[in-house]
Amino acid sequence: MDCIFCKIIDGEIPSTKVYEDDMMLAFRDINPQAPEHIVIVPKCHIQSANEITSENVKYVAAIWEQIPKIAESLGFGKDGYRVVNNCGENGGQTVPHLHFHVLGGKKYIDL
Ligand code: 5GP
Ligand code: ZN
């Protein structure tokens, strides 16, 4: 499949991994929007949040369970962080493989 994030999961495209298990891969964003900018992707091609089902939601649950642990391991958990999911065209999604941005190391004031 011609998907950048599937290729990153398969190791065809290199990435700076910060966490990996059988459900997900977390790596540094190539174009960081915060001092710490991690992208977490399920190891299953789900196109967007609109494609989450009762069958595949376990990947989303596993990712959310891991987010605080990844933030803690990278040293910005205690200060807090923002988690962003862009869904579809109006949401600004550019890579059609579900992913969560974890942004830390700066303070957000507005939404
Ligand atoms: P979206 O705009 O779809 O919510 O987020 C896609 C994110 O993936 C962007 O922040 C972009 O910088 C990041 N990205 C796109 N291609 C690559 C890549 O090849 N490697 C890494 N590490 N990040 C990428
Ligand atoms: Zn994919």
XYZ file of N, CA, C and O and ligand atoms in Angstrom:
469
model
N 0.845 -1.202 0.000
C 0.000 0.000 0.000
C 0.879 1.251 0.000
O 1.905 1.272 0.662
N 0.455 2.216 -0.776
C 1.272 3.418 -0.912
C 0.947 4.403 0.208
O 0.331 5.432 -0.031
N 1.343 4.046 1.413
C 1.047 4.880 2.588
C 2.347 5.159 3.325
O 3.067 4.233 3.713
N 2.643 6.442 3.514
C 3.900 6.845 4.157
C 4.039 6.196 5.542
O 5.109 5.694 5.891
N 2.954 6.214 6.319
C 3.077 5.702 7.690
C 3.167 4.177 7.719
O 3.872 3.629 8.566
N 2.498 3.482 6.774
C 2.700 2.025 6.675
C 4.159 1.735 6.312
O 4.754 0.782 6.840
N 4.742 2.563 5.459
C 6.153 2.368 5.080
C 7.083 2.644 6.261
O 8.109 1.985 6.418
N 6.732 3.614 7.082
C 7.533 3.881 8.287
C 7.419 2.695 9.240
O 8.431 2.238 9.800
N 6.206 2.164 9.408
C 6.007 0.990 10.271
C 6.842 -0.184 9.762
O 7.494 -0.891 10.549
N 6.866 -0.380 8.433
C 7.603 -1.502 7.836
C 9.109 -1.251 7.774
O 9.859 -2.149 7.391
N 9.541 -0.034 8.099
C 10.964 0.288 8.066
C 11.459 0.673 6.678
O 12.652 0.893 6.484
N 10.551 0.757 5.702
C 10.944 1.171 4.342
C 11.356 2.631 4.303
O 12.172 3.039 3.490
N 10.707 3.424 5.167
C 11.086 4.837 5.339
C 11.626 4.965 6.751
O 10.964 4.529 7.708
N 12.839 5.507 6.915
C 13.406 5.616 8.266
C 12.682 6.644 9.118
O 12.098 7.609 8.597
N 12.707 6.433 10.423
C 12.122 7.399 11.353
C 12.888 7.319 12.654
O 13.599 6.350 12.916
N 12.722 8.361 13.455
C 13.333 8.360 14.787
C 12.291 7.838 15.761
O 11.413 8.577 16.202
N 12.386 6.561 16.075
C 11.394 5.911 16.932
C 11.614 6.288 18.392
O 12.752 6.340 18.853
N 10.518 6.518 19.084
C 10.617 6.766 20.526
C 9.908 5.681 21.332
O 10.151 5.523 22.529
N 9.007 4.937 20.668
C 8.318 3.824 21.337
C 7.730 2.916 20.265
O 7.267 3.382 19.226
N 7.730 1.600 20.567
C 7.119 0.645 19.633
C 6.642 -0.568 20.412
O 7.317 -1.040 21.335
N 5.473 -1.063 20.058
C 5.035 -2.374 20.527
C 4.219 -3.016 19.404
O 4.273 -2.538 18.260
N 3.463 -4.061 19.711
C 2.758 -4.766 18.634
C 1.566 -3.987 18.098
O 1.046 -4.298 17.021
N 1.127 -2.953 18.821
C -0.051 -2.184 18.405
C 0.275 -0.855 17.735
O -0.552 -0.330 16.988
N 1.436 -0.298 18.046
C 1.702 1.091 17.618
C 3.178 1.378 17.413
O 4.041 0.663 17.930
N 3.424 2.450 16.691
C 4.773 3.005 16.561
C 4.671 4.499 16.857
O 3.757 5.170 16.364
N 5.599 4.975 17.675
C 5.682 6.413 17.973
C 7.046 6.910 17.498
O 8.074 6.277 17.772
N 7.030 8.014 16.760
C 8.283 8.541 16.200
C 8.229 10.069 16.166
O 7.159 10.673 16.307
N 9.386 10.670 15.974
C 9.455 12.141 15.949
C 8.947 12.675 14.609
O 9.299 12.138 13.550
N 8.122 13.721 14.680
C 7.621 14.350 13.453
C 8.780 14.981 12.691
O 9.654 15.618 13.286
N 8.757 14.827 11.369
C 9.833 15.353 10.526
C 9.811 16.885 10.487
O 10.833 17.514 10.196
N 8.670 17.467 10.798
C 8.504 18.930 10.746
C 7.879 19.406 12.064
O 6.703 19.770 12.113
N 8.677 19.372 13.146
C 8.094 19.577 14.487
C 7.449 20.941 14.676
O 7.984 21.964 14.269
N 6.277 20.926 15.313
C 5.516 22.145 15.604
C 5.618 22.518 17.084
O 4.925 23.420 17.543
N 6.469 21.837 17.821
C 6.704 22.109 19.246
C 8.073 21.519 19.572
O 8.590 20.690 18.799
N 8.680 21.926 20.696
C 9.996 21.358 21.048
C 9.977 19.825 21.075
O 10.976 19.183 20.725
N 8.868 19.268 21.519
C 8.682 17.808 21.453
C 7.451 17.558 20.596
O 6.355 18.019 20.928
N 7.622 16.857 19.496
C 6.479 16.579 18.599
C 6.586 15.122 18.149
O 7.411 14.768 17.305
N 5.722 14.310 18.760
C 5.708 12.877 18.495
C 4.445 12.540 17.707
O 3.375 13.097 17.969
N 4.582 11.627 16.762
C 3.433 11.096 16.024
C 3.280 9.632 16.430
O 4.261 8.886 16.439
N 2.046 9.254 16.786
C 1.791 7.857 17.159
C 0.801 7.272 16.154
O -0.281 7.838 15.925
N 1.183 6.145 15.565
C 0.354 5.517 14.531
C 0.034 4.080 14.928
O 0.896 3.374 15.459
N -1.208 3.640 14.654
C -1.521 2.226 14.874
C -0.844 1.357 13.817
O -0.681 1.786 12.677
N -0.463 0.144 14.206
C 0.156 -0.784 13.258
C -0.927 -1.534 12.479
O -0.965 -2.761 12.430
N -1.806 -0.774 11.895
C -2.921 -1.294 11.126
C -3.403 -0.078 10.361
O -3.497 1.011 10.930
N -3.632 -0.251 9.063
C -3.975 0.927 8.262
C -5.434 1.320 8.467
O -6.333 0.751 7.838
N -5.640 2.293 9.329
C -6.954 2.916 9.549
C -6.819 4.299 8.922
O -5.906 5.053 9.280
N -7.700 4.622 7.987
C -7.485 5.849 7.211
C -7.580 7.121 8.048
O -6.765 8.039 7.901
N -8.598 7.188 8.882
C -8.780 8.391 9.698
C -9.672 8.029 10.872
O -10.146 6.891 10.988
N -9.944 9.018 11.727
C -10.845 8.786 12.867
C -12.223 8.319 12.396
O -12.912 7.604 13.124
N -12.589 8.695 11.175
C -13.893 8.268 10.638
C -13.967 6.772 10.382
O -15.059 6.231 10.184
N -12.820 6.121 10.364
C -12.778 4.679 10.067
C -12.584 3.843 11.329
O -12.332 2.641 11.237
N -12.676 4.462 12.508
C -12.556 3.689 13.754
C -13.839 2.880 13.940
O -14.951 3.406 13.790
N -13.669 1.594 14.244
C -14.799 0.678 14.415
C -14.629 -0.091 15.727
O -13.567 -0.022 16.373
N -15.662 -0.865 16.076
C -15.552 -1.691 17.284
C -14.460 -2.741 17.118
O -13.911 -3.230 18.094
N -14.117 -3.067 15.873
C -13.059 -4.059 15.617
C -11.659 -3.479 15.838
O -10.775 -4.168 16.324
N -11.463 -2.230 15.399
C -10.094 -1.685 15.447
C -9.868 -0.660 16.568
O -8.745 -0.178 16.727
N -10.901 -0.367 17.347
C -10.752 0.654 18.396
C -9.731 0.241 19.457
O -9.205 1.091 20.180
N -9.423 -1.031 19.511
C -8.409 -1.489 20.479
C -7.045 -0.827 20.211
O -6.270 -0.607 21.143
N -6.769 -0.487 18.956
C -5.513 0.212 18.646
C -5.530 1.617 19.248
O -4.536 2.104 19.765
N -6.695 2.246 19.158
C -6.837 3.611 19.690
C -6.728 3.584 21.218
O -6.051 4.419 21.819
N -7.378 2.607 21.831
C -7.304 2.478 23.296
C -5.863 2.241 23.735
O -5.390 2.859 24.703
N -5.160 1.383 23.013
C -3.764 1.087 23.373
C -2.907 2.345 23.241
O -2.040 2.623 24.093
N -3.147 3.117 22.181
C -2.373 4.356 21.987
C -2.642 5.325 23.131
O -1.702 5.881 23.719
N -3.912 5.512 23.490
C -4.223 6.460 24.574
C -3.674 5.992 25.915
O -3.281 6.822 26.751
N -3.631 4.687 26.106
C -3.039 4.173 27.350
C -1.542 4.474 27.394
O -0.975 4.718 28.461
N -0.923 4.489 26.214
C 0.532 4.659 26.155
C 0.955 6.122 26.138
O 2.089 6.440 26.514
N 0.082 7.020 25.698
C 0.494 8.424 25.546
C 1.123 9.002 26.826
O 2.224 9.579 26.763
N 0.491 8.869 27.998
C 1.119 9.448 29.198
C 2.472 8.821 29.528
O 3.375 9.504 30.034
N 2.612 7.537 29.206
C 3.880 6.856 29.486
C 4.986 7.342 28.546
O 6.129 7.514 28.955
N 4.610 7.559 27.285
C 5.597 8.085 26.332
C 6.002 9.507 26.737
O 7.187 9.851 26.758
N 4.999 10.319 27.102
C 5.299 11.703 27.526
C 6.207 11.700 28.756
O 7.177 12.466 28.829
N 5.915 10.824 29.687
C 6.740 10.715 30.896
C 8.160 10.281 30.531
O 9.145 10.848 31.017
N 8.263 9.293 29.643
C 9.590 8.763 29.298
C 10.435 9.809 28.577
O 11.666 9.775 28.654
N 9.786 10.738 27.885
C 10.528 11.769 27.156
C 10.732 13.035 27.997
O 11.354 13.987 27.537
N 10.162 13.039 29.202
C 10.469 14.113 30.146
C 9.518 15.287 30.148
O 9.748 16.256 30.858
N 8.435 15.235 29.354
C 7.511 16.374 29.352
C 6.125 16.017 29.881
O 5.198 16.829 29.826
N 5.994 14.821 30.437
C 4.689 14.389 30.940
C 4.173 15.256 32.069
O 3.006 15.666 32.075
N 5.030 15.572 33.012
C 4.581 16.323 34.203
C 4.170 17.747 33.869
O 3.250 18.294 34.490
N 4.838 18.348 32.896
C 4.496 19.729 32.505
C 3.220 19.782 31.663
O 2.649 20.849 31.491
N 2.826 18.648 31.137
C 1.624 18.583 30.305
C 1.945 18.666 28.828
O 3.077 18.980 28.430
N 0.949 18.403 28.048
C 1.143 18.308 26.595
C -0.212 18.348 25.916
O -1.262 18.285 26.570
N -0.179 18.483 24.619
C -1.410 18.510 23.828
C -1.422 17.289 22.898
O -0.382 16.929 22.336
N -2.603 16.689 22.738
C -2.766 15.575 21.793
C -3.733 16.041 20.704
O -4.802 16.578 21.017
N -3.319 15.874 19.454
C -4.122 16.359 18.321
C -4.360 15.228 17.326
O -3.433 14.476 16.988
N -5.584 15.118 16.875
C -5.911 14.258 15.736
C -6.564 15.111 14.663
O -7.599 15.746 14.919
N -5.973 15.135 13.489
C -6.569 15.826 12.350
C -7.322 14.793 11.528
O -6.752 13.762 11.154
N -8.606 15.070 11.265
C -9.431 14.113 10.524
C -9.923 14.721 9.214
O -10.651 15.718 9.231
N -9.485 14.125 8.117
C -9.994 14.516 6.806
C -9.548 15.890 6.352
O -8.712 16.545 6.984
N -10.134 16.306 5.248
C -9.696 17.531 4.578
C -9.858 18.762 5.452
O -8.915 19.532 5.645
N -11.036 18.966 6.012
C -11.247 20.156 6.836
C -10.452 20.106 8.130
O -10.123 21.144 8.703
N -10.133 18.896 8.581
C -9.317 18.752 9.794
C -7.834 18.970 9.551
O -7.045 18.994 10.505
N -7.452 19.091 8.282
C -6.050 19.333 7.968
C -5.206 18.072 7.929
O -3.975 18.136 8.009
N -5.847 16.922 7.764
C -5.100 15.668 7.716
C -4.374 15.568 6.380
O -4.995 15.679 5.316
N -3.069 15.364 6.432
C -2.286 15.261 5.189
C -1.823 13.837 4.919
O -1.493 13.511 3.782
N -1.752 13.008 5.951
C -1.369 11.599 5.761
C -2.573 10.732 6.136
O -3.007 10.739 7.288
N -3.136 10.009 5.153
C -4.373 9.262 5.397
C -4.150 7.922 6.098
O -4.541 6.871 5.597
N -3.490 7.979 7.224
C -3.320 6.828 8.136
C -3.492 7.442 9.524
O -2.715 8.334 9.896
N -4.523 6.997 10.256
C -4.843 7.568 11.569
C -3.581 7.792 12.409
O -2.716 6.912 12.486
N -3.492 8.959 13.012
C -2.334 9.243 13.871
C -2.694 10.317 14.873
O -3.608 11.123 14.655
N -1.956 10.302 15.961
C -2.129 11.285 17.025
C -0.822 12.042 17.191
O 0.233 11.431 17.338
N -0.923 13.358 17.163
C 0.233 14.206 17.441
C 0.297 14.418 18.953
O -0.725 14.750 19.574
N 1.460 14.266 19.536
C 1.668 14.610 20.947
C 2.688 15.737 20.966
O 3.823 15.578 20.488
N 2.235 16.900 21.478
C 3.041 18.124 21.418
C 3.385 18.562 22.829
O 2.490 18.806 23.653
N 4.663 18.648 23.114
C 5.095 19.028 24.455
C 6.242 20.019 24.419
O 6.749 20.375 23.349
N 6.609 20.480 25.600
C 7.744 21.388 25.722
C 7.406 22.838 25.460
O 8.297 23.691 25.392
N 6.116 23.147 25.286
C 5.682 24.541 25.175
C 4.292 24.644 25.765
O 3.588 23.637 25.889
N 3.938 25.858 26.179
C 2.632 26.066 26.803
C 1.639 26.602 25.790
O 1.879 27.629 25.159
N 0.512 25.901 25.626
C -0.556 26.371 24.759
C -1.551 27.158 25.609
O -1.933 26.731 26.681
N -1.984 28.296 25.100
C -2.949 29.125 25.824
C -4.343 28.917 25.241
O -5.297 28.649 25.953
N -4.425 29.038 23.917
C -5.745 28.956 23.276
C -6.001 27.542 22.792
O -5.168 26.652 22.891
N -7.213 27.336 22.238
C -7.552 26.030 21.711
C -6.772 25.780 20.433
O -6.393 24.694 20.126
P -1.357 15.465 9.580
O -1.147 16.777 8.882
O -1.821 14.396 8.615
O -2.174 15.511 10.824
O 0.073 15.035 10.101
C 1.022 14.386 9.328
C 2.335 14.640 9.995
O 3.262 13.695 9.501
C 2.911 16.029 9.712
O 3.113 16.702 10.949
C 4.216 15.723 8.982
O 5.256 16.595 9.354
C 4.508 14.305 9.387
N 5.243 13.558 8.387
C 4.936 13.461 7.075
N 5.823 12.655 6.444
C 6.696 12.243 7.402
C 7.837 11.382 7.360
O 8.235 10.834 6.331
N 8.501 11.198 8.536
C 8.088 11.768 9.707
N 8.821 11.512 10.801
N 7.014 12.577 9.777
C 6.327 12.813 8.631
Zn -1.040 3.207 6.335
